Amino acid sequence: MRIDPYHQSFPLTGKAIDVFSLQIDKALTDIEMERENRLRIRLSMEEALLRMRDRFGDDQEVEASIEKHFGRLAIQVKLEGEVYNPLSEEETDLEDMCSALLTTLGISPQYIYDGRINILRVQIPLPGMRPLFKIVVSILGGVILGLLFKALPDGGVVSYVEREILSPFYDLWGRILNLVCGPIIFLIIITATLNGQKISDYGGDNRRILARYFFLSMLITGIAMILTLFIYPTPAMIWSAEHSSDGLFRFIMEMIPDDFVSPFLESNTPQLFLMAVVIGGAINAMDTHVKNLTRIIRQANDVGLRVAEWVSRFSPFAISILLGYEILMGRTFILFGLWSCILIALLLSVMFMGVRLLLLAKAQNVSPRLLLKKVWKPFAIAVSTGSLDASYGQLERSCIRELGLQKNFTKISLPNGMIIYMPVSEIGTVAFMVFVATRYNVVTTPSWFLIAAVLSVMLFVATPPVPGANLIAFIALFHQLQIPQEALIDAMIFDIIFGLFANAANQMMLQLEMVSIADRMGLLDKKLLAGEMKST
Amino acid sequence: MLNITKNLDAGALNVALEGRLDTTTAPELEESLKESFEGVQDLTIDLEKLEYISSAGLRVLLFAQKTMNKQGTMKVVKASDTIMEIFEVTGFSDILTIE
């Protein structure tokens, strides 16, 4: 998609602000952003400029730009003068409208004051490859590449390609993922701890909701783990109670790191978890005294998620190359076994979703078919676009107008729930972990499975549903569960295919759960829920 | 471009807007409302022919709502789907009385 860069200086007059607002809308339309999301960003930037005008006057000139910047659309405004952040939390003239509008989209505006210049920047991810295209590029591309490599004449050329190109790439890719995994996981968890306090501040109900999501995640993941074991009984299983309790004991004791650095170098997830929760908790306790530190951590987290996003963007090509390499090395079994794992993960997920839907339909005295119709549209949008942003507007509308959830409850619970409640991702993860343990003869014990289930839930509760985050979570699990690096290609293929379904399915499960929660809190319009669809 | 049509009947003021309520035209509406608030107990803002509202326009509506909260009531009527979408996205559908 083509984005025409825009650079203009203008005074903060009404007309100039309107012209810039139209330019923002044009740029967002060019990147095929959904209308509601375009409105959110446009209104936020208008409000930011109006606040600047209120502070500095309409004679003040600003320098505005809209352009591509490292794979994102960057909307930037610069204004010379005393320090002033128009989107800071203290500005509550319009009920914190701007912050809420952007937060809903998962966008954090960046503000810098540098050399007497106020710089406000909003960065919007550009849409990635279409999901089907991504899958085709990665897998079909890998197969074709593998066959081409195999078609090369035996001897020097093949050996050269394998030794000088493919093998180093394989090592490099693995090293990059291992390198970034630790810091990203740490930043995600510490930010989640900081956000957890924010959610708790809304009151006891929200803490109970968080606890409910966590409990349900553990329950679903545990059951999924047991069901998967019937399908993939891991051959290297050691059932001795001594081994099992040893493993669990060692896991708990080794959670305490010896120093600050080694957990990052080793991507030791439990240690990183503990450090992040302790440090995050300490920061929450210090509250307003460490606002700058909180801001730095959140910005660092944004950087970490950006790195995860780049990993995700590059993954299809990496899969092609690595798959080609595996085929050249004669390891074509990679493709065959994995399909069964994906199918099993899908079947398990659909089973859980079906059970949840039926239970809710029974509890609410609503036809399951009607309930499914009401939650179907956002699911379909998320799967077809591969983007949760694209489906968010429809998701919110579906919750309020079709399911009868109260508006304020939806506006708070939906974005929080999307980050915390990802049961289908957890189902897929445990199914995949058991599969790779079987495939690569990993020594397993009952405590191994317990740790796998618990860590899967903890990682997905903490990790936001952004591109690349799932793969980072897999890498973290591999380290902890002694899964060899060879499984990386399996993880990448699994993530790219199952992830597409999982993100959309997580949304649907969240909607169903929110109906139950809203009912308990007296925030559900049951007549609306039982009524026919409002929109087609 | 914004056309403002006012109709005052006893303590009830009806203000119909036509066109765009954006950063350029919002001050015009604000001035017009400020001139007319005195003695008004019921304010109705008719948005049937309003094509677009920007953040500046929302500010004026908020200002009007806060003023009328002290002296009477205010409602917004006949908002189009486009305008309602803006109200819902921004949460103004909870702040304003919309019919």
XYZ file of C-alpha atoms in Angstrom:
635
model
C 0.000 0.000 0.000
C 1.187 3.442 -0.864
C 1.497 6.112 1.798
C 2.224 9.627 0.591
C 4.487 11.295 3.147
C 3.137 14.537 4.543
C 5.214 17.323 6.049
C 3.711 20.687 6.813
C 4.128 23.598 9.180
C 0.986 25.474 10.081
C -0.416 27.729 12.797
C -2.924 26.250 15.226
C -5.923 27.819 13.533
C -9.191 25.960 13.155
C -8.841 25.630 9.397
C -5.285 24.285 9.581
C -6.245 21.718 12.235
C -9.146 20.553 10.050
C -6.864 20.179 7.033
C -4.371 18.123 9.063
C -7.203 16.008 10.417
C -8.282 15.213 6.862
C -4.707 14.236 6.006
C -4.679 11.856 8.976
C -7.920 10.307 7.785
C -6.527 9.918 4.271
C -3.380 8.205 5.535
C -5.361 5.855 7.757
C -7.687 5.032 4.869
C -4.632 4.269 2.720
C -3.547 1.635 5.243
C -7.079 0.199 5.147
C -7.826 0.929 8.756
C -11.371 0.244 9.964
C -13.586 3.358 10.073
C -14.145 3.386 13.830
C -10.433 3.119 14.505
C -9.736 5.941 12.057
C -12.212 8.066 13.999
C -10.517 7.262 17.279
C -7.077 8.325 16.075
C -8.327 11.366 14.208
C -10.343 12.657 17.186
C -7.416 12.081 19.546
C -5.014 14.064 17.375
C -7.572 16.847 16.907
C -8.010 17.066 20.653
C -4.244 17.098 21.199
C -3.900 20.034 18.775
C -6.808 21.871 20.388
C -5.163 21.544 23.792
C -1.913 22.851 22.319
C -3.865 25.761 20.903
C -5.493 26.436 24.276
C -2.050 26.527 25.913
C 0.017 28.340 23.299
C -2.509 30.290 21.226
C -3.508 29.966 17.606
C -0.517 31.954 16.346
C 1.779 29.154 17.446
C 3.230 27.137 14.563
C 3.461 23.391 14.649
C 5.432 21.086 12.396
C 3.344 18.061 11.492
C 4.259 14.933 9.592
C 2.679 11.674 8.534
C 5.004 9.036 7.089
C 6.177 5.463 7.251
C 8.719 4.854 9.979
C 10.216 1.404 10.562
C 7.182 -0.458 9.384
C 4.692 1.813 11.119
C 2.654 4.835 10.177
C 3.982 7.681 12.314
C 1.855 10.758 12.937
C 3.990 13.422 14.572
C 3.486 16.966 15.785
C 6.303 19.253 16.970
C 5.770 22.510 18.816
C 8.392 24.842 20.199
C 7.835 26.255 23.655
C 7.581 25.352 27.320
C 7.127 21.733 28.229
C 3.579 20.531 27.609
C 2.206 17.057 26.914
C -1.321 17.456 25.577
C -2.149 13.793 26.167
C -0.802 13.471 29.683
C -3.088 11.882 32.228
C -3.580 15.128 34.110
C -5.497 16.582 31.182
C -9.068 15.514 31.854
C -11.003 18.154 30.020
C -12.793 15.597 27.885
C -13.002 12.783 30.435
C -9.637 11.379 29.399
C -11.197 10.756 26.001
C -7.947 10.775 24.080
C -6.121 8.291 26.267
C -9.118 5.967 26.262
C -9.545 6.238 22.493
C -5.933 5.312 21.794
C -5.641 2.707 24.561
C -8.582 0.861 23.038
C -6.460 0.439 19.932
C -3.416 -0.632 21.922
C -1.606 2.544 20.889
C 0.545 4.478 23.339
C 1.309 8.010 22.187
C 4.941 9.006 22.745
C 5.860 12.367 24.116
C 9.362 13.823 24.246
C 10.567 17.266 25.261
C 13.905 17.919 23.581
C 15.703 21.236 23.131
C 12.574 23.285 23.920
C 10.538 21.314 21.417
C 7.493 19.315 22.386
C 7.222 16.223 20.216
C 4.074 14.143 20.186
C 4.119 10.978 18.127
C 1.549 8.273 17.511
C 2.743 5.137 15.746
C 0.286 2.779 14.125
C 1.245 -0.703 12.955
C 0.871 -1.233 9.254
C -1.216 -4.236 8.269
C 0.938 -7.283 7.632
C 0.549 -9.887 4.966
C -2.890 -11.341 4.514
C -3.027 -14.511 6.654
C -3.595 -16.968 3.822
C -0.819 -15.382 1.800
C 1.475 -15.608 4.815
C 0.799 -19.314 5.227
C 1.275 -19.985 1.517
C 4.526 -17.975 1.337
C 5.991 -19.705 4.342
C 5.032 -23.325 3.778
C 4.697 -23.626 0.044
C 7.729 -21.423 -0.333
C 9.671 -23.668 2.005
C 8.650 -26.805 0.159
C 9.605 -25.317 -3.201
C 12.909 -24.088 -1.806
C 13.614 -27.504 -0.310
C 12.882 -29.241 -3.597
C 15.082 -26.745 -5.443
C 17.926 -27.387 -3.015
C 17.481 -31.111 -3.476
C 17.552 -30.620 -7.250
C 20.996 -29.043 -7.026
C 23.767 -31.395 -8.159
C 25.249 -33.383 -5.318
C 28.613 -32.402 -4.030
C 30.146 -28.973 -3.706
C 27.166 -26.745 -4.425
C 24.776 -28.430 -2.021
C 27.443 -28.660 0.615
C 28.317 -24.992 0.163
C 24.695 -23.873 0.381
C 24.121 -25.945 3.483
C 27.367 -24.983 5.225
C 27.681 -21.313 4.324
C 24.080 -20.148 4.022
C 21.448 -22.364 5.535
C 23.178 -23.668 8.631
C 24.442 -20.227 9.723
C 20.986 -18.760 9.081
C 19.424 -21.522 11.193
C 21.847 -20.782 14.032
C 21.475 -17.029 13.691
C 17.697 -17.095 13.741
C 17.718 -19.314 16.810
C 20.205 -17.004 18.555
C 18.176 -13.894 17.742
C 15.022 -15.425 19.167
C 16.834 -16.660 22.266
C 18.452 -13.251 22.740
C 15.259 -11.232 22.569
C 13.048 -13.729 24.386
C 14.267 -13.025 27.932
C 14.057 -9.203 27.904
C 10.712 -9.219 26.079
C 9.159 -11.681 28.539
C 10.514 -9.650 31.480
C 9.128 -6.370 30.134
C 5.772 -7.934 29.278
C 5.376 -9.347 32.779
C 6.497 -6.235 34.608
C 4.090 -4.144 32.495
C 1.320 -6.655 33.171
C 2.036 -6.282 36.913
C 1.795 -2.489 36.602
C -1.426 -2.807 34.588
C -2.808 -5.286 37.085
C -2.694 -2.559 39.702
C -4.552 -0.213 37.347
C -7.262 -2.796 36.801
C -7.473 -3.470 40.539
C -7.989 0.221 41.109
C -11.337 -0.118 39.365
C -12.464 -2.094 42.356
C -13.091 -5.541 43.847
C -15.244 -6.647 40.916
C -12.338 -6.322 38.552
C -10.026 -8.276 40.801
C -12.628 -11.038 40.924
C -12.931 -10.968 37.154
C -9.150 -11.300 36.806
C -9.158 -14.221 39.238
C -11.991 -15.859 37.310
C -10.113 -15.599 34.009
C -6.999 -17.045 35.605
C -8.894 -19.930 37.207
C -10.756 -20.755 33.989
C -7.517 -20.604 32.009
C -5.889 -23.093 34.409
C -8.915 -25.394 34.304
C -9.210 -25.418 30.525
C -5.467 -25.802 30.035
C -5.273 -28.657 32.536
C -8.097 -30.564 30.877
C -6.605 -29.932 27.423
C -3.257 -31.252 28.648
C -4.837 -34.475 29.934
C -6.821 -34.999 26.735
C -3.709 -34.443 24.612
C -1.835 -37.083 26.606
C -4.342 -39.682 25.482
C -3.475 -38.820 21.908
C 0.292 -38.350 22.333
C 1.427 -40.509 25.228
C 4.981 -39.292 25.486
C 7.316 -42.263 25.175
C 10.000 -40.819 27.395
C 7.635 -40.370 30.304
C 8.974 -41.172 33.741
C 6.184 -41.802 36.152
C 8.232 -42.150 39.276
C 6.933 -40.008 42.093
C 10.482 -39.294 43.162
C 11.452 -37.867 39.785
C 8.283 -35.893 39.645
C 8.569 -34.316 43.061
C 12.275 -33.686 42.464
C 11.435 -31.834 39.277
C 8.779 -29.732 40.976
C 10.986 -28.985 43.951
C 13.853 -28.002 41.698
C 11.528 -25.791 39.647
C 10.359 -23.924 42.755
C 13.829 -23.559 44.266
C 15.378 -22.446 40.993
C 12.886 -19.632 40.666
C 15.143 -17.477 42.794
C 17.930 -16.113 40.617
C 21.546 -15.836 41.709
C 21.943 -12.488 40.003
C 20.051 -10.017 37.859
C 21.651 -10.800 34.491
C 21.732 -14.576 34.126
C 17.923 -15.027 33.902
C 18.023 -12.871 30.764
C 20.970 -14.719 29.258
C 19.376 -18.098 29.950
C 15.792 -16.963 29.173
C 14.853 -18.534 32.485
C 11.121 -17.837 32.466
C 10.268 -18.591 36.121
C 13.129 -16.391 37.334
C 12.159 -13.605 34.958
C 8.574 -13.936 36.141
C 9.555 -13.663 39.777
C 11.862 -10.699 39.208
C 9.293 -8.885 37.109
C 6.459 -9.440 39.577
C 8.603 -8.361 42.548
C 9.949 -5.258 40.810
C 6.538 -4.413 39.349
C 4.929 -4.829 42.743
C 7.550 -2.573 44.334
C 6.932 0.090 41.705
C 3.179 -0.111 42.298
C 3.766 0.300 46.009
C 5.866 3.437 45.401
C 3.073 4.777 43.215
C 3.477 8.450 42.218
C 7.092 8.675 43.367
C 8.285 6.619 40.433
C 6.102 7.884 37.588
C 9.084 8.443 35.331
C 10.327 4.906 35.921
C 6.880 3.536 35.109
C 6.857 5.529 31.898
C 10.309 4.230 30.937
C 9.241 0.646 31.579
C 6.113 1.050 29.477
C 8.148 2.592 26.652
C 10.701 -0.196 26.886
C 7.825 -2.672 26.715
C 6.582 -0.942 23.557
C 10.045 -1.413 22.063
C 10.033 -5.071 23.082
C 6.641 -5.637 21.492
C 7.892 -3.857 18.376
C 10.787 -6.331 18.195
C 8.284 -9.190 18.594
C 6.278 -7.648 15.753
C 9.346 -7.572 13.504
C 10.021 -11.199 14.379
C 6.471 -12.000 13.366
C 6.797 -10.083 10.075
C 9.978 -11.905 9.181
C 8.702 -15.311 10.318
C 7.088 -16.367 7.016
C 10.412 -15.891 5.211
C 12.363 -17.536 7.992
C 9.966 -20.486 7.853
C 10.521 -20.790 4.077
C 14.276 -20.882 4.476
C 14.306 -23.167 7.501
C 11.754 -25.528 5.998
C 13.809 -25.640 2.797
C 16.840 -26.470 4.920
C 15.012 -29.267 6.746
C 13.865 -30.770 3.459
C 17.417 -30.578 2.104
C 18.602 -32.428 5.228
C 15.980 -35.116 4.652
C 13.786 -34.189 7.599
C 10.503 -34.005 5.722
C 8.652 -35.585 8.635
C 8.471 -32.026 9.975
C 5.541 -31.289 7.707
C 3.583 -34.447 8.225
C 3.405 -34.881 11.980
C 2.715 -31.219 12.595
C -0.538 -31.255 10.670
C -1.941 -33.815 13.066
C -0.940 -31.606 16.002
C -2.624 -28.577 14.433
C -5.753 -30.622 13.754
C -5.854 -31.929 17.307
C -5.363 -28.440 18.718
C -8.191 -27.185 16.493
C -10.510 -30.025 17.480
C -9.810 -29.562 21.178
C -10.406 -25.830 20.862
C -13.664 -26.253 18.968
C -14.774 -28.785 21.570
C -14.146 -26.376 24.448
C -15.790 -23.523 22.571
C -18.808 -25.708 21.825
C -19.131 -26.792 25.445
C -18.883 -23.202 26.664
C -21.456 -22.036 24.150
C -23.902 -24.795 25.074
C -23.489 -24.207 28.819
C -24.095 -20.495 28.390
C -27.059 -21.021 26.076
C -28.627 -23.337 28.649
C -27.946 -20.945 31.532
C -29.408 -17.987 29.664
C -32.256 -19.916 28.047
C -31.151 -18.880 24.606
C -30.860 -20.980 21.459
C -27.200 -22.034 20.928
C -27.606 -21.258 17.255
C -28.705 -17.693 17.979
C -25.862 -17.235 20.448
C -23.367 -18.468 17.873
C -24.790 -16.119 15.244
C -24.320 -13.214 17.643
C -20.644 -13.905 18.290
C -19.776 -15.093 14.800
C -19.137 -11.835 12.960
C -16.131 -10.556 14.962
C -14.683 -14.072 14.868
C -14.982 -14.203 11.086
C -13.405 -10.758 10.678
C -10.479 -11.661 12.938
C -9.800 -14.921 11.075
C -10.106 -13.434 7.595
C -7.952 -10.377 8.314
C -5.562 -11.944 10.836
C -5.991 -8.752 12.831
C -7.707 -8.214 16.166
C -7.659 -4.447 15.540
C -9.773 -4.925 12.437
C -12.405 -6.846 14.377
C -12.391 -4.732 17.548
C -15.127 -2.308 16.492
C -17.438 -5.155 15.487
C -16.523 -7.013 18.682
C -17.561 -4.077 20.840
C -20.783 -3.568 18.893
C -21.578 -7.273 19.126
C -21.108 -7.194 22.924
C -23.324 -4.152 23.429
C -26.011 -4.487 20.772
C -26.314 -8.240 20.290
C -25.285 -9.786 23.599
C -26.841 -7.078 25.763
C -23.715 -6.281 27.808
C -23.796 -2.904 29.497
C -21.682 -0.341 27.676
C -19.357 0.762 30.498
C -18.788 -2.833 31.530
C -17.877 -3.701 27.917
C -15.541 -0.733 27.479
C -13.485 -1.732 30.526
C -13.748 -5.520 30.479
C -13.264 -6.101 26.778
C -9.780 -4.595 26.266
C -8.567 -5.996 29.606
C -10.040 -9.412 28.889
C -8.430 -9.582 25.457
C -5.006 -9.304 27.069
C -5.624 -11.680 29.960
C -8.053 -14.337 28.752
C -6.593 -16.446 25.924
C -7.791 -19.988 26.610
C -7.589 -21.232 23.028
C -3.958 -20.113 22.725
C -3.246 -22.026 25.937
C -5.004 -25.146 24.616
C -2.926 -24.978 21.458
C 0.261 -24.418 23.398
C -0.110 -27.436 25.686
C -1.138 -29.642 22.761
C 1.925 -28.460 20.880
C 4.279 -28.929 23.849
C 3.110 -32.517 24.316
C 3.505 -33.102 20.573
C 7.109 -31.835 20.455
C 7.935 -33.737 23.648
C 6.784 -36.888 21.830
C 8.508 -36.040 18.577
C 11.859 -35.139 20.125
C 11.813 -37.722 22.927
C 11.955 -35.170 25.692
C 12.080 -36.764 29.133
C 8.810 -35.916 30.822
C 7.421 -36.408 34.276
C 4.073 -35.445 35.786
C 5.701 -32.312 37.124
C 6.902 -31.482 33.583
C 3.267 -31.429 32.451
C 2.205 -29.409 35.467
C 4.947 -26.865 34.828
C 4.063 -26.768 31.112
C 0.404 -26.066 31.895
C 1.106 -23.481 34.596
C 3.757 -21.662 32.553
C 1.542 -21.654 29.452
C -1.230 -19.973 31.397
C 1.097 -17.514 33.113
C 2.770 -16.542 29.865
C -0.455 -16.049 27.960
C -2.136 -14.200 30.815
C 0.776 -11.771 30.816
C 1.355 -11.560 27.052
C -0.815 -9.233 24.986
C -2.286 -10.585 21.755
C 0.214 -8.859 19.473
C 2.061 -10.376 16.519
C 5.151 -12.289 17.539
C 4.279 -12.540 21.222
C 3.067 -16.143 20.911
C 6.324 -17.246 19.311
C 8.312 -15.544 22.076
C 6.177 -17.403 24.624
C 6.974 -20.703 22.865
C 10.727 -20.003 22.999
C 10.440 -19.278 26.731
C 8.619 -22.581 27.245
C 11.222 -24.496 25.216
C 13.966 -23.300 27.560
C 12.062 -24.320 30.632
C 10.837 -27.676 29.343
C 14.173 -28.796 27.848
C 12.774 -28.888 24.322
C 15.564 -28.815 21.723
C 16.083 -25.946 19.332
C 15.189 -28.215 16.405
C 11.576 -27.744 17.443
C 11.779 -24.063 16.544
C 10.621 -24.612 12.962
C 7.672 -26.656 14.281
C 6.809 -23.794 16.634
C 6.927 -21.207 13.885
C 4.715 -23.188 11.527
C 2.289 -24.045 14.322
C 2.149 -20.404 15.412
C 1.492 -19.052 11.959
C -1.381 -21.458 11.267
C -2.973 -22.096 14.637
C -2.362 -18.538 15.828
C -4.720 -17.206 13.185
C -7.576 -19.299 14.550
C -6.565 -18.939 18.203
C -6.676 -15.130 18.323
C -10.178 -15.058 16.869
C -11.338 -17.933 19.052
C -9.960 -16.258 22.197
C -12.184 -13.286 21.380
C -15.231 -15.507 21.080
C -14.515 -17.288 24.369
C -14.068 -13.901 26.015
C -17.450 -12.706 24.767
C -19.153 -15.820 26.134
C -17.407 -15.389 29.481
C -18.334 -11.724 29.654
C -22.008 -12.644 29.303
C -21.750 -14.857 32.399
C -19.851 -12.223 34.333
C -22.243 -9.441 33.340
C -25.193 -11.597 34.365
C -23.710 -12.092 37.849
C -23.106 -8.372 38.179
C -26.588 -7.437 36.970
C -25.167 -5.763 33.877
C -26.788 -7.968 31.254
C -29.846 -7.081 29.207
C -31.345 -10.560 28.929
C -34.088 -9.448 26.571
C -31.498 -8.137 24.147
C -29.489 -11.336 24.462
C -32.509 -13.477 23.700
C -33.709 -11.205 20.898
C -32.965 -11.687 17.229
C -29.851 -10.217 15.593
C -29.994 -6.440 15.147
C -27.571 -6.373 12.241
C -26.911 -8.813 9.390
C -19.568 25.440 6.457
C -22.189 25.399 9.200
C -25.713 26.771 9.192
C -27.259 27.403 12.587
C -31.016 27.877 12.887
C -32.364 28.888 16.289
C -35.948 28.817 17.437
C -36.844 30.117 20.876
C -40.252 29.364 22.336
C -40.731 30.478 25.942
C -37.891 28.739 27.768
C -37.299 26.118 25.088
C -34.569 26.706 22.559
C -34.267 24.559 19.449
C -30.959 24.761 17.577
C -30.750 22.997 14.218
C -27.328 22.460 12.669
C -26.624 21.884 9.016
C -23.228 21.118 7.500
C -19.999 20.351 9.346
C -19.228 21.115 12.966
C -15.451 21.109 12.858
C -12.590 23.174 14.276
C -13.341 26.018 11.859
C -17.067 26.254 12.551
C -17.201 25.209 16.227
C -16.404 28.733 17.561
C -19.374 30.043 15.601
C -21.728 27.596 17.325
C -20.196 28.307 20.695
C -20.731 32.042 20.292
C -24.265 31.521 19.054
C -25.150 29.340 22.046
C -23.521 31.700 24.543
C -25.726 34.531 23.232
C -28.846 32.459 23.715
C -28.438 30.601 27.004
C -30.049 33.194 29.172
C -33.484 32.140 30.337
C -33.397 28.819 28.495
C -34.557 25.801 30.454
C -34.820 23.270 27.612
C -32.234 23.096 24.890
C -32.722 20.779 21.918
C -29.967 20.389 19.361
C -31.232 18.980 16.085
C -28.467 17.157 14.222
C -30.537 15.774 11.353
C -28.599 17.694 8.729
C -25.216 17.609 10.408
C -22.728 15.690 8.285
C -19.704 15.589 10.544
C -18.591 16.544 14.048
C -14.982 16.881 15.121
C -13.334 17.039 18.518
C -13.887 20.811 18.577
C -17.588 20.236 17.955
C -17.739 17.714 20.785
C -16.189 20.328 23.073
C -18.963 22.758 22.230
C -21.627 20.132 22.914
C -19.950 19.312 26.214
C -19.834 23.005 27.108
C -23.528 23.323 26.261
C -24.373 20.233 28.322
C -22.459 21.529 31.357
C -24.164 24.929 31.076
C -27.623 23.433 30.736
C -26.994 21.056 33.647
C -27.050 24.174 35.852
C -30.188 25.721 34.464
C -32.327 23.040 32.829
C -32.084 20.169 30.401
C -30.490 19.506 27.047
C -31.079 16.819 24.483
C -29.662 15.944 21.094
C -32.081 14.674 18.469
C -32.089 13.042 15.045
C -28.359 12.321 14.934
C -27.394 10.402 11.805
C -25.596 7.043 11.944
C -22.277 8.788 11.232
C -22.736 11.218 14.125
C -23.992 8.465 16.448
C -20.897 6.452 15.653
C -18.741 9.384 16.767
C -20.792 9.732 19.951
C -20.429 6.035 20.712
C -16.726 5.793 19.945
C -15.989 8.776 22.199
C -18.403 7.829 24.960
C -20.488 10.953 24.390
C -23.554 8.765 24.027
C -23.315 8.353 27.812
C -22.799 12.041 28.503
C -25.498 13.508 26.261
C -29.210 12.772 26.268
C -29.815 11.466 22.770
C -33.236 10.859 21.247
